[in-house]
Coordinates of C-alpha atoms in Angstrom, one line a residue:
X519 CA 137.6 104.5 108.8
X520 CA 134.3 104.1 107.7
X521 CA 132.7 106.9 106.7
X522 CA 128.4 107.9 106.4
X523 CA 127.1 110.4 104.3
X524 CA 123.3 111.5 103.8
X525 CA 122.0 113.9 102.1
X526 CA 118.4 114.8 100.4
X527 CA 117.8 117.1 103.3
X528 CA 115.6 120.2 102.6
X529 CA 112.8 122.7 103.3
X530 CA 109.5 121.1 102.5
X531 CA 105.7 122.0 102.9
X532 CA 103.4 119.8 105.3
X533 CA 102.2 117.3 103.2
X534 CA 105.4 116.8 101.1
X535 CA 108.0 114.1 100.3
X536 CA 111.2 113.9 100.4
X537 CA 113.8 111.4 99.9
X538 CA 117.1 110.7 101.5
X539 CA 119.9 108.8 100.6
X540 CA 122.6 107.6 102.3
X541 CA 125.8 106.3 101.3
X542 CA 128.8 104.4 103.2
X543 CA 132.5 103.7 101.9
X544 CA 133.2 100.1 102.3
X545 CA 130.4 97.7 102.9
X546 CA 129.5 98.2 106.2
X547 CA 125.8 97.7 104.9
X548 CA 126.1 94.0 103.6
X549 CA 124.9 91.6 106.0
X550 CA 124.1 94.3 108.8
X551 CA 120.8 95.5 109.8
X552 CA 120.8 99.1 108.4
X553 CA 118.5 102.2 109.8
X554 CA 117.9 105.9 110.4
X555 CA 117.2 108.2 112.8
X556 CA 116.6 111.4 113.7
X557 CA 117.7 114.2 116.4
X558 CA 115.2 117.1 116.9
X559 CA 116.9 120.2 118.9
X560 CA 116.9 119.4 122.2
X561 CA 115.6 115.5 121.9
X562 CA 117.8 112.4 121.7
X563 CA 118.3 110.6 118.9
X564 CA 115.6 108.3 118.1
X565 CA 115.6 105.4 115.5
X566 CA 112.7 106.0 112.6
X567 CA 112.8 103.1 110.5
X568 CA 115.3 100.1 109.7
X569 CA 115.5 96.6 108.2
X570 CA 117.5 93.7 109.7
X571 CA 119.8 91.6 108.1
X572 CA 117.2 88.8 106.9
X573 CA 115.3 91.9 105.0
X574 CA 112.6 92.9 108.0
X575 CA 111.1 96.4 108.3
X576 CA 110.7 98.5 111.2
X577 CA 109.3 101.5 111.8
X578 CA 108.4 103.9 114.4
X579 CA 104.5 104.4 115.3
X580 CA 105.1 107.8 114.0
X581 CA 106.0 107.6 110.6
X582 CA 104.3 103.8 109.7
X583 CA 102.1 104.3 106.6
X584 CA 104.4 107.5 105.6
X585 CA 108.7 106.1 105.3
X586 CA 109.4 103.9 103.3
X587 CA 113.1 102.6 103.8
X588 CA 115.1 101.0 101.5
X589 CA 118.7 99.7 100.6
X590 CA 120.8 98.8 97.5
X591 CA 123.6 96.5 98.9
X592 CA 125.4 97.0 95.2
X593 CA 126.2 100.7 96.0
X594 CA 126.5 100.3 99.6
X595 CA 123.9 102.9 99.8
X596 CA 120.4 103.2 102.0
X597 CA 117.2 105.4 101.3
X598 CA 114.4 106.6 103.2
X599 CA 111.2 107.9 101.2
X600 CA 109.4 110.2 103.3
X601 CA 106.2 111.1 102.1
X602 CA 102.8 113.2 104.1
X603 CA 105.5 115.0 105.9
X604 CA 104.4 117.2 109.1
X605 CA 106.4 120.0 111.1
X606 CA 107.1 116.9 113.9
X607 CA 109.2 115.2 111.6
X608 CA 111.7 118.6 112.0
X609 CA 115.3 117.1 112.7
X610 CA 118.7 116.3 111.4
X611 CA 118.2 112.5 110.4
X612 CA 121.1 110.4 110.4
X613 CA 121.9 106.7 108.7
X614 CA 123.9 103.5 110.1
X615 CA 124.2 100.0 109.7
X616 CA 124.4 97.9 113.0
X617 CA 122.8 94.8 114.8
X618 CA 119.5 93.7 115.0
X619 CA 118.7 91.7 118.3
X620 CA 115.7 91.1 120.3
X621 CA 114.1 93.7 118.9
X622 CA 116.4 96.7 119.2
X623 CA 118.7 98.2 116.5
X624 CA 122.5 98.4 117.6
X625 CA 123.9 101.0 115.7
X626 CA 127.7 100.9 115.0
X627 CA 130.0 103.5 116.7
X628 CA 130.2 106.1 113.6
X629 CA 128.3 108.5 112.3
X630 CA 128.2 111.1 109.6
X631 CA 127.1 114.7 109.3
X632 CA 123.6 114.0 109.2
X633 CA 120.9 115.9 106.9
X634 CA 118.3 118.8 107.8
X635 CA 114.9 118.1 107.2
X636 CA 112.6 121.0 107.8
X637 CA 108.7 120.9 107.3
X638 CA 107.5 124.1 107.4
X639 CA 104.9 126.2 105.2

């Protein structure tokens, strides 16, 4: 069973960065579109950034200019640099690999534990 695990969660000031990693047992990441999300209380989970297969980024409106994602196939693990961070970016973010078609992320069926992000001065 594959398993997901993030971490890199924390308390943060607005303004701050943070940096999440994100690592998979097997290779569930090679050759798969790969991206994260996030879950505020209350809110569905919403994708925040990925990169297909052929290397493309994505990002949501609300965190372009700020994430940066990233992945290193060789350890099967993803990142996601988060920098000018606000108090709407609040959530438990989650990773996955999946499919990337027409324009929409397809993430695959598991997920881990997720990781608290909390901006807040």
């Amino acid at each position: 069973q594959v398993q997901l695990v993030e971490s890199g969660g924390g308390l943060v000031q607005p303004g701050g960065s943070l940096r999440l990693s994100c690592a998979a047992s097997g290779t569930i990441f090679s050759n798969s579109a790969i991206a994260w999300y996030r879950q505020a209380p209350g809110k569905q989970r919403d994708l925040v950034a990925g990169i297909t297969a052929e290397g493309i980024g994505n990002y949501a409106d609300s965190v372009k200019g700020r994430f940066t994602i990233s992945r290193d196939n060789a350890k099967n693990t993803i990142y996601l640099q988060m920098d000018s961070l606000k108090p709407e970016d609040t959530a438990v973010y989650y990773c996955n690999g999946g499919r990337y078609i027409r324009g929409t992320y397809y993430p695959y069926p598991w997920w881990g534990q997720g990781t608290q992000v909390t901006v807040s001065s």
